[in-house]
mmCIF file of C-alpha atoms in Angstrom:
data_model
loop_
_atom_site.group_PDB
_atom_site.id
_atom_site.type_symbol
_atom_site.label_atom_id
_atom_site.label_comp_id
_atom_site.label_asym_id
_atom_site.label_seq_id
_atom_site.Cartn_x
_atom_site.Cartn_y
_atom_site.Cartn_z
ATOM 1 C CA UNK A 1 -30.819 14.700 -10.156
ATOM 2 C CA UNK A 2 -27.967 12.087 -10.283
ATOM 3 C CA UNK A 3 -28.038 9.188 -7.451
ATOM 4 C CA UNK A 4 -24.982 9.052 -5.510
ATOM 5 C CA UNK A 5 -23.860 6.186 -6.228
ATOM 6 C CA UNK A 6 -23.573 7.980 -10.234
ATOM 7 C CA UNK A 7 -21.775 10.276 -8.006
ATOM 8 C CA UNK A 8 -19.417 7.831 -6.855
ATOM 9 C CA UNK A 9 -19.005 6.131 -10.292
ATOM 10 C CA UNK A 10 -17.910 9.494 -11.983
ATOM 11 C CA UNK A 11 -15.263 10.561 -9.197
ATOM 12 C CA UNK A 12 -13.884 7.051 -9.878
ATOM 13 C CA UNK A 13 -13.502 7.792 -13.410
ATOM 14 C CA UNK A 14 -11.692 11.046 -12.492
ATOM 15 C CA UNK A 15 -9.397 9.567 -10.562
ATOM 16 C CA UNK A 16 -8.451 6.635 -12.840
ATOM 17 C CA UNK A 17 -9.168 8.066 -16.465
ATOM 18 C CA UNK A 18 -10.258 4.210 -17.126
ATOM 19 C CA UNK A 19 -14.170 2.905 -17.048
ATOM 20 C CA UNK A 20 -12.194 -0.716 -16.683
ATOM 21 C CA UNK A 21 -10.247 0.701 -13.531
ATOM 22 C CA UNK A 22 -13.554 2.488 -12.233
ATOM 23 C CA UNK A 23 -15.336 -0.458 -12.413
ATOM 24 C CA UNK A 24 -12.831 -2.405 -10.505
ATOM 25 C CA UNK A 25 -12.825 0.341 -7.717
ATOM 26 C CA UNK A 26 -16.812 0.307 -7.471
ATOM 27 C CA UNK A 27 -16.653 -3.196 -7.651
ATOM 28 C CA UNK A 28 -19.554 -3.161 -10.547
ATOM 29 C CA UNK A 29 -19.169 -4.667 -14.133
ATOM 30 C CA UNK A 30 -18.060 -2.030 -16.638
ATOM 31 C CA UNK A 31 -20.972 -2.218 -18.387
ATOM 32 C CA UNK A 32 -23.328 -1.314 -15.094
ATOM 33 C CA UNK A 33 -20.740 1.953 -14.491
ATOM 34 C CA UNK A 34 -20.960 2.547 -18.173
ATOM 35 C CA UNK A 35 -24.548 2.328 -18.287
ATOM 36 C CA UNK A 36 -25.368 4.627 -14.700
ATOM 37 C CA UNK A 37 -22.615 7.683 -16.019
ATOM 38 C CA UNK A 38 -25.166 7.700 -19.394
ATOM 39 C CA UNK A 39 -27.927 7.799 -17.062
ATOM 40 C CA UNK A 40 -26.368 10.904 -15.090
ATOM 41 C CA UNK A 41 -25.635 12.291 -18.383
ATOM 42 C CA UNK A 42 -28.916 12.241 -19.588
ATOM 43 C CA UNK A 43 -30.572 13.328 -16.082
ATOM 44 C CA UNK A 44 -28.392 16.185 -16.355
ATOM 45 C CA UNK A 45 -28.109 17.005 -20.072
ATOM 46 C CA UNK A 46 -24.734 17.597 -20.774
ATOM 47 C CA UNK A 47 -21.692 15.424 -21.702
ATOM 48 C CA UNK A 48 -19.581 14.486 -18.752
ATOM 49 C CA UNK A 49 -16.877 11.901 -20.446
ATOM 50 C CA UNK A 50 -15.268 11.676 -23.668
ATOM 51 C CA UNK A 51 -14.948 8.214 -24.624
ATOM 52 C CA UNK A 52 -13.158 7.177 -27.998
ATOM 53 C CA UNK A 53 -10.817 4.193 -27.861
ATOM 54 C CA UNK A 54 -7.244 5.787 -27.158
ATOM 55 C CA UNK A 55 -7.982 7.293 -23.825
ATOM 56 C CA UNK A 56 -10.710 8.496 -21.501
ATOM 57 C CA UNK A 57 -11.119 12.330 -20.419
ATOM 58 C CA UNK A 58 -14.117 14.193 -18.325
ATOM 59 C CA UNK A 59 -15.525 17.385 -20.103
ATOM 60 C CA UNK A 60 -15.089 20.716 -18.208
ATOM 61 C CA UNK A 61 -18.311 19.904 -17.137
ATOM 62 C CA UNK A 62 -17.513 16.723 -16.041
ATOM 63 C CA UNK A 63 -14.480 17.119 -14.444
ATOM 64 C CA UNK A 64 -16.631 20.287 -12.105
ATOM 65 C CA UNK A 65 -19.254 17.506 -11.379
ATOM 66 C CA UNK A 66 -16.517 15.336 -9.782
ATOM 67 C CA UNK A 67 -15.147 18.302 -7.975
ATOM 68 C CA UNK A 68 -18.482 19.053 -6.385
ATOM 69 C CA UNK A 69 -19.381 15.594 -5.997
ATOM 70 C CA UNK A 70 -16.642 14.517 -3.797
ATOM 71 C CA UNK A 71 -17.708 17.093 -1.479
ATOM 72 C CA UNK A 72 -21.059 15.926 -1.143
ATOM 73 C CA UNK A 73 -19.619 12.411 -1.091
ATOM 74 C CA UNK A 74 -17.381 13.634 1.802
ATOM 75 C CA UNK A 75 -20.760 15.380 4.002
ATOM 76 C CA UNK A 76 -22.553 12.319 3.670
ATOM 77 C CA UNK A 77 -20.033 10.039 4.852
ATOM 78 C CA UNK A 78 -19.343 12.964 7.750
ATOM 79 C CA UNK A 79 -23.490 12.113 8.480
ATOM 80 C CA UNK A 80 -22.935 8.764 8.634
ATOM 81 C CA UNK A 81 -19.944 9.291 10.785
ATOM 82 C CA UNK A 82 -22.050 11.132 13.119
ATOM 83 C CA UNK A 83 -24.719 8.552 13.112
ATOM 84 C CA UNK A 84 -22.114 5.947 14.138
ATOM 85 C CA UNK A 85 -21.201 8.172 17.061
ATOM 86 C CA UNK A 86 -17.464 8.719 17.560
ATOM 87 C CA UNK A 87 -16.093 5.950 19.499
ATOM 88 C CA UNK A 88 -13.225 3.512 18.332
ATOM 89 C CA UNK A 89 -15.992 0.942 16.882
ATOM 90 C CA UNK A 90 -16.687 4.303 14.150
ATOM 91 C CA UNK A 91 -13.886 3.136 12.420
ATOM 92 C CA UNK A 92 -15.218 0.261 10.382
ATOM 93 C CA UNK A 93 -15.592 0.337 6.886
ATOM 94 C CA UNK A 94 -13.166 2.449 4.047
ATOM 95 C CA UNK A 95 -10.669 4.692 5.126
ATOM 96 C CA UNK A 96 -8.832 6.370 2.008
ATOM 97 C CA UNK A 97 -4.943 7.128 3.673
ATOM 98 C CA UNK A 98 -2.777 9.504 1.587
ATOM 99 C CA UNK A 99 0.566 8.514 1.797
ATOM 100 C CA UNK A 100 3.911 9.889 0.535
ATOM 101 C CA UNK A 101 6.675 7.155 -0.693
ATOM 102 C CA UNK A 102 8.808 8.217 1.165
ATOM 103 C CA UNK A 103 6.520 7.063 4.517
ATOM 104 C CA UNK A 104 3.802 4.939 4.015
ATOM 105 C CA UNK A 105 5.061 1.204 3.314
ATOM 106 C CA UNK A 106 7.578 1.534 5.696
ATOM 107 C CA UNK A 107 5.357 2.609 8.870
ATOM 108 C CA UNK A 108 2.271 0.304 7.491
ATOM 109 C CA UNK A 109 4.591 -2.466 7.033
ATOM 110 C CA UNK A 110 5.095 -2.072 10.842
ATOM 111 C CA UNK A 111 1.676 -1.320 12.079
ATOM 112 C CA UNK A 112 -0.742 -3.611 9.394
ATOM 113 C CA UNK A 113 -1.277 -6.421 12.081
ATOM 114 C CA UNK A 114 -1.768 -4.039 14.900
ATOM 115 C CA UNK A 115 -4.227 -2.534 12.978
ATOM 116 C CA UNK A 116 -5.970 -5.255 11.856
ATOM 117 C CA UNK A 117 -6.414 -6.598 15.451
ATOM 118 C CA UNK A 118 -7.280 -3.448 17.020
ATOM 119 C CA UNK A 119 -10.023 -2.518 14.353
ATOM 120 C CA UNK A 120 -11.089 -5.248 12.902
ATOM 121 C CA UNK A 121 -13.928 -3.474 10.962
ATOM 122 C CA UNK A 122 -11.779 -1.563 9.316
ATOM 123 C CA UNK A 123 -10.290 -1.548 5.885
ATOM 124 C CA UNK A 124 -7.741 0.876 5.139
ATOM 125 C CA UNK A 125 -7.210 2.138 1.522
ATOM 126 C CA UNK A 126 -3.811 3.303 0.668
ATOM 127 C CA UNK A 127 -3.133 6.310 -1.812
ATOM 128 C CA UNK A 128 0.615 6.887 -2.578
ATOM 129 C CA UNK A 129 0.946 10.710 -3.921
ATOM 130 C CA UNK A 130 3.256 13.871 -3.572
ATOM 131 C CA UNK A 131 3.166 15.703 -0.407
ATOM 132 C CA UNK A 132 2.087 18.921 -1.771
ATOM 133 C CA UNK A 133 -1.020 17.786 -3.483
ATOM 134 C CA UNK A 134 -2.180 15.984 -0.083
ATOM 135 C CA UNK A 135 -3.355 18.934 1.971
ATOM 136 C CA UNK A 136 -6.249 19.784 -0.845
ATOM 137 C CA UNK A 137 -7.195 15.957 -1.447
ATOM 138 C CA UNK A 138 -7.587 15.633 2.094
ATOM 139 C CA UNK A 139 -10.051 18.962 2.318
ATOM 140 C CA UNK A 140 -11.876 17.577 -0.794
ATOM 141 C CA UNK A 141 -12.534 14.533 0.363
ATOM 142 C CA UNK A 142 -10.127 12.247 -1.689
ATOM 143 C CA UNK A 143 -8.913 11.070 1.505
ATOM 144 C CA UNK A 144 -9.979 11.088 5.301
ATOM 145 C CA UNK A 145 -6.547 10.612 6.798
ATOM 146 C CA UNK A 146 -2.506 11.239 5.810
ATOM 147 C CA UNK A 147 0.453 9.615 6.811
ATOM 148 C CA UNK A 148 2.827 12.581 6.206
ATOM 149 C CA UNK A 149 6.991 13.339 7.376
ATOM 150 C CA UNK A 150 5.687 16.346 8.994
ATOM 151 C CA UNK A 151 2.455 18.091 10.431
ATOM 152 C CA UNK A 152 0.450 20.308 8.078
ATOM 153 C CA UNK A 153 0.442 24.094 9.283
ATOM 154 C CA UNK A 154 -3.035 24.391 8.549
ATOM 155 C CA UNK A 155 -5.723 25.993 10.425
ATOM 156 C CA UNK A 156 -8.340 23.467 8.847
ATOM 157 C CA UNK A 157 -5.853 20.138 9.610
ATOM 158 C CA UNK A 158 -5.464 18.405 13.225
ATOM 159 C CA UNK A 159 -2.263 16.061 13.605
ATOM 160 C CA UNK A 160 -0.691 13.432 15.835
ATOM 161 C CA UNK A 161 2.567 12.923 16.254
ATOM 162 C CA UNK A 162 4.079 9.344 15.368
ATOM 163 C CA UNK A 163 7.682 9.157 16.013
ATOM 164 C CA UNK A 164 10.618 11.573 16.053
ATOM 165 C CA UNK A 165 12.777 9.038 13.402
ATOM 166 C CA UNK A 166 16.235 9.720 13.305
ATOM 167 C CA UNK A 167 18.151 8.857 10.098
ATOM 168 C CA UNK A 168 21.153 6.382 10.297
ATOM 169 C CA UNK A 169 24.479 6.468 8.530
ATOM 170 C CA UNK A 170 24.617 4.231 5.291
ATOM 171 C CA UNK A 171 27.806 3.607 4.374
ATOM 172 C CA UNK A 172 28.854 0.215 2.014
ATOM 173 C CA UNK A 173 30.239 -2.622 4.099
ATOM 174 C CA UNK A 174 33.799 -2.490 3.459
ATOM 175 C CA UNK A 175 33.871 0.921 4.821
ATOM 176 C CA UNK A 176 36.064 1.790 7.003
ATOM 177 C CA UNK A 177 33.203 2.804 9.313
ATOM 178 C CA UNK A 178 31.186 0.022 9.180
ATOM 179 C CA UNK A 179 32.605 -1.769 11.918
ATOM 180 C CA UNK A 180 31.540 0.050 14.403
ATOM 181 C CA UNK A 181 28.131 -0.416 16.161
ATOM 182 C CA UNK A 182 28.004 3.594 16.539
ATOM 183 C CA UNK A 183 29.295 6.669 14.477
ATOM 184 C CA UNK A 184 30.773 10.319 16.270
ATOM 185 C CA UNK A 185 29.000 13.141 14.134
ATOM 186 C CA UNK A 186 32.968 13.887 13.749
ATOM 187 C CA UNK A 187 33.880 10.771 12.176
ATOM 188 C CA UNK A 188 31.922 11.799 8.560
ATOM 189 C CA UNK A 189 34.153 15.045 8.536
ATOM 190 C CA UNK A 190 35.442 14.515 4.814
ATOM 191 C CA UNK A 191 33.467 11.789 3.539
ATOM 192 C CA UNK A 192 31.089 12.458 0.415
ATOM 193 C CA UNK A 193 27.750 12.288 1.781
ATOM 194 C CA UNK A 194 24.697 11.905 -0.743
ATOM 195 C CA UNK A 195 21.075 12.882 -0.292
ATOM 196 C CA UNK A 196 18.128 14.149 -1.677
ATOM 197 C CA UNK A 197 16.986 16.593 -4.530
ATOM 198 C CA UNK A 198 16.825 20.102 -3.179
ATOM 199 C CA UNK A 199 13.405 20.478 -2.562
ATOM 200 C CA UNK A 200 13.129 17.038 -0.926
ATOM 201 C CA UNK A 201 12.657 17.183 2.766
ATOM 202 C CA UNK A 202 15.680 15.252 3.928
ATOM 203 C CA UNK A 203 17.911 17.191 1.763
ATOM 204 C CA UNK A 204 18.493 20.671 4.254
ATOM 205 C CA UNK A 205 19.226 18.631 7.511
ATOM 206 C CA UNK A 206 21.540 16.437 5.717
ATOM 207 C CA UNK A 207 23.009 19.596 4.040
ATOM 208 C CA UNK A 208 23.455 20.909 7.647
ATOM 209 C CA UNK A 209 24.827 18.089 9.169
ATOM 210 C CA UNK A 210 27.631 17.725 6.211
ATOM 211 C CA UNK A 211 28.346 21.622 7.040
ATOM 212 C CA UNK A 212 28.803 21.249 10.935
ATOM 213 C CA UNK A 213 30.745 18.154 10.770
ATOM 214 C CA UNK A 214 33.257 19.030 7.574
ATOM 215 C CA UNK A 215 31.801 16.642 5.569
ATOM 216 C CA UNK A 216 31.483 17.018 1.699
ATOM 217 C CA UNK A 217 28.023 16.995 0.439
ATOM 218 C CA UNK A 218 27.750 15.891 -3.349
ATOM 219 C CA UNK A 219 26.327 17.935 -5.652
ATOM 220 C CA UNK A 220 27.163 16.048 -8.807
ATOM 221 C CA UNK A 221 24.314 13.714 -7.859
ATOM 222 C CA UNK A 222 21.102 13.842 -5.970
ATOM 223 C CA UNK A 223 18.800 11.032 -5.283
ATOM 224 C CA UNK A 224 14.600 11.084 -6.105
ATOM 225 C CA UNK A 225 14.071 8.503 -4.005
ATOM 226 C CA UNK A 226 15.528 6.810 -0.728
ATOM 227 C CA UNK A 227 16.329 3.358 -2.639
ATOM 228 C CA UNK A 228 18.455 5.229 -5.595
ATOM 229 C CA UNK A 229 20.441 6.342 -2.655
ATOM 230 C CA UNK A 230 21.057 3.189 -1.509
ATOM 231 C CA UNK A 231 22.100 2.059 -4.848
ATOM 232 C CA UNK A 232 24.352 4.611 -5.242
ATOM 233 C CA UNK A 233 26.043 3.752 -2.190
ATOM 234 C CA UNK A 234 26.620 0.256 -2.905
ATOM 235 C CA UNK A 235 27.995 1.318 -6.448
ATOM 236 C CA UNK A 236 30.625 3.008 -4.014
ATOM 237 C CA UNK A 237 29.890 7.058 -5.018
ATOM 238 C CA UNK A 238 29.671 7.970 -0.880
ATOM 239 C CA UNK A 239 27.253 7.547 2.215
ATOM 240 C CA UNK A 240 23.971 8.632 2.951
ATOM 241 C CA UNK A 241 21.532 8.785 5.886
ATOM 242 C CA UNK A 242 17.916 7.374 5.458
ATOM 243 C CA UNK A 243 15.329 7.313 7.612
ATOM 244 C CA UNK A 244 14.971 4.299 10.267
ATOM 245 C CA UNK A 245 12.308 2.737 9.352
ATOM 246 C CA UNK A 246 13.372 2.236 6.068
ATOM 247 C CA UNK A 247 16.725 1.118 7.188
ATOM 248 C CA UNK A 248 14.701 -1.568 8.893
ATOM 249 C CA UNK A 249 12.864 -2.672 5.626
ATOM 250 C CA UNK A 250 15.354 -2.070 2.810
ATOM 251 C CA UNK A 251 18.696 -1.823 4.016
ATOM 252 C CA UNK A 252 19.401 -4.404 7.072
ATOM 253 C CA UNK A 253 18.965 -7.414 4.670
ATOM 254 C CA UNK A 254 21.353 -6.122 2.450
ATOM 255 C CA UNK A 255 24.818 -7.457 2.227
ATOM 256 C CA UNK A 256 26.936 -4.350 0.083
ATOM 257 C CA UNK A 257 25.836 -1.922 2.289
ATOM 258 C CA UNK A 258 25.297 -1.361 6.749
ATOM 259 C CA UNK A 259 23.399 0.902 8.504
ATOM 260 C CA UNK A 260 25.139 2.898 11.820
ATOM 261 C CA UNK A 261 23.455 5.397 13.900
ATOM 262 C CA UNK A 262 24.969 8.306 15.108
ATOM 263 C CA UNK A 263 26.130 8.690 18.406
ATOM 264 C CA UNK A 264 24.323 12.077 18.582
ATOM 265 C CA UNK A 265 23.243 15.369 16.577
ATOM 266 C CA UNK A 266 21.470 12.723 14.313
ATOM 267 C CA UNK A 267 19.268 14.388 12.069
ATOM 268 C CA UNK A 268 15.719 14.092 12.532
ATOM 269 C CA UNK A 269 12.166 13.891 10.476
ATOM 270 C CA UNK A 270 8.650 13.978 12.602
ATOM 271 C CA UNK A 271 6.063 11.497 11.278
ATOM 272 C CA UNK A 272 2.638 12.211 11.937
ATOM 273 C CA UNK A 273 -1.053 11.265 10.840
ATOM 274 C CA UNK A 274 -3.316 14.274 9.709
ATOM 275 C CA UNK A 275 -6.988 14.520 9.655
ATOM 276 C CA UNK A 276 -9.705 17.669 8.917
ATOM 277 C CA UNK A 277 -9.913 18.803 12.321
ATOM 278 C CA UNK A 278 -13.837 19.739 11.463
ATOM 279 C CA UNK A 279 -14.069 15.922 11.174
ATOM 280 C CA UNK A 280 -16.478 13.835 13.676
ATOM 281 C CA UNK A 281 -14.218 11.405 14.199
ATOM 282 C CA UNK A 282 -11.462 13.105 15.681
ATOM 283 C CA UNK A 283 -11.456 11.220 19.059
ATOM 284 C CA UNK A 284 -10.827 7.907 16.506
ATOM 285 C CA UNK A 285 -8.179 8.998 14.619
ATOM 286 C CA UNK A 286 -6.186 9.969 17.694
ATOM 287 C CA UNK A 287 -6.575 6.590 18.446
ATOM 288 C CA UNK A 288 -5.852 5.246 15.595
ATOM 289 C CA UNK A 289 -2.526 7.640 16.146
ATOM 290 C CA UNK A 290 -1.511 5.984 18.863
ATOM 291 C CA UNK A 291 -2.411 2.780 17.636
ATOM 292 C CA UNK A 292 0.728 3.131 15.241
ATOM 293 C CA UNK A 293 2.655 5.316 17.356
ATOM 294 C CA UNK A 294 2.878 2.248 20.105
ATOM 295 C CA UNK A 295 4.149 -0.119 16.672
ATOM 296 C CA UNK A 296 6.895 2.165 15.341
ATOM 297 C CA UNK A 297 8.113 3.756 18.830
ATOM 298 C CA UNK A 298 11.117 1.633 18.909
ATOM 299 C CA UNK A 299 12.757 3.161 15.970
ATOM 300 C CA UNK A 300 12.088 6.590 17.526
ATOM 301 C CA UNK A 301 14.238 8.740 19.772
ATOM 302 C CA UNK A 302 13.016 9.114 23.591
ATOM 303 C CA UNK A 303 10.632 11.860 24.133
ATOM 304 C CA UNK A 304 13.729 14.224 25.471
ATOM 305 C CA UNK A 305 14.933 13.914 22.010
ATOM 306 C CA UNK A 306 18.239 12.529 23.221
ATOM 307 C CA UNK A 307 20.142 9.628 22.218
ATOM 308 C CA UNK A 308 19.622 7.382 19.267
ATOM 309 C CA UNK A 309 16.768 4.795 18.070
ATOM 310 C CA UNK A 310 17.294 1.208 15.803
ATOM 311 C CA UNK A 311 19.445 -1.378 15.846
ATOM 312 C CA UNK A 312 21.106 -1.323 12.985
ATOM 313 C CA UNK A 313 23.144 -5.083 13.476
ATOM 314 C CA UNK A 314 19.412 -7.030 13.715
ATOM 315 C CA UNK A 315 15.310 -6.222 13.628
ATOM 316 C CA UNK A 316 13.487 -4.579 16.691
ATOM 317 C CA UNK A 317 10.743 -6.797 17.002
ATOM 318 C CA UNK A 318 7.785 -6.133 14.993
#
């Protein structure tokens, strides 16, 4: 039977189609990984790589070995998990975190240093991906925690919730707008308002928003990511609303365009952590949870859900 570290060497290989990448993960020569994956090949007669010199690929075979093996992978860190008991020194060591662009550098960006002081022991390993695939690479293993703009409905998947961020009016700086410190939902009523791809989470409360206040939501263009947006405002083509936490990284050192939040009815995404709720660390995570929570808070609304969060004119402190 293969070792597990062979395990771990071949589900590094399937996730990075590269025995020079795989390597680098495992932090082993090339020639070591290359040498143990023909040693699990020859324990288990069969062929579980193509190599030739354009590109790497696993076999069927291979590529049902990985599956399986990050499951086994996952148990035996759950064992070890166990063994540590679950208390907030557990989390020391790797923690793979699936993250979607859209979310993780600007809430990590935040938290990092609380992190690192709080759990010193612990190294966290961030995976950027789409939301939809992060559900099953969280059940499989891939990961052991997400950083997602809403909670999994999941039977299988426990959550925490982060912050309740509202998204701010971005508008270029000669607008007529920008002056003020705050916006009236009314005042957008027939300005071209930009946003998302339809299928992209911010794109229906925008679309609402521009529907209850009159405004006139483009659909000649629609954005794939939050700073094509923010290009597209400073080329002058209308305003957006982005999320505040990213108004905090990417758009309050800019000088063509200003961030303004809305007086009220601002729309609204929920940021929360996810874990497998069979996991044994449960108790940690929700610490970890809070952990960020306490970081990001002040670019969240109060827990009524009233009023407005950020300041768009200067940085909250860190």
């Amino acid at each position: 039977m293969p070792r597990l570290q062979q395990l771990r060497y071949l589900v590094a290989i399937a996730d990075t189609l590269s025995f020079s990448r795989a390597a680098e993960l495992c932090h082993v020569t090339q020639p070591t990984l290359s040498m143990q994956v023909k040693e699990m090949e020859e324990r288990l007669g069969a062929l579980l790589v193509e190599r030739n010199r354009a590109r790497v690929l696993l076999t069927p075979v291979g590529a049902e070995i990985a599956r399986r093996a990050r499951g086994v992978l996952a148990e035996i860190e759950h064992m070890r998990e166990i063994a540590r008991r679950d208390d907030p020194e557990a989390l020391q060591g790797q923690l793979p975190l699936g993250v979607v662009q859209t979310v993780g550098a600007y809430v990590l960006s935040v938290a990092m240093p609380a992190l690192r002081r709080a759990f010193p022991h612990l190294r966290i390993q961030v995976r950027e991906d789409r939301r939809e695939a992060l559900p099953d690479k969280l059940a499989d293993g891939t990961h052991e925690a997400l950083l997602l703009p809403d909670a999994p409905r999941h039977p299988d998947i426990a959550s925490a919730l982060l912050l309740r961020e509202p998204l701010h009016v971005v508008l270029p700086a000669e607008h007529r707008l920008a002056r003020q410190a705050l916006i009236e939902p009314g005042q957008l009523a027939g300005e071209t308002i930009l946003t998302m791809e339809r299928g992209h989470r911010l794109h229906d409360p925008i679309a609402a928003l521009c529907e209850r206040v009159g405004a006139r939501h483009a659909q000649d263009y629609a954005g794939t990511t939050l700073d094509t947006l923010r290009l597209m405002v400073a080329t002058g083509m209308g305003i957006t609303l982005l999320p505040a936490l990213y108004v905090r990284s990417d758009v309050l050192r800019e000088t063509l365009v200003v961030a303004r939040p809305l007086a009220s009815g601002a729309p609204v995404r929920e940021l929360t952590l996810a874990w497998r709720s069979s996991s044994p660390r449960q108790r940690s995570y929700a610490l970890l949870a809070a952990t960020i929570a306490e970081c990001i808070a002040p670019w969240g609304l109060p827990a009524d859900g009233k009023g407005r969060a950020g300041i768009p004119t200067g940085l909250p402190p860190a």
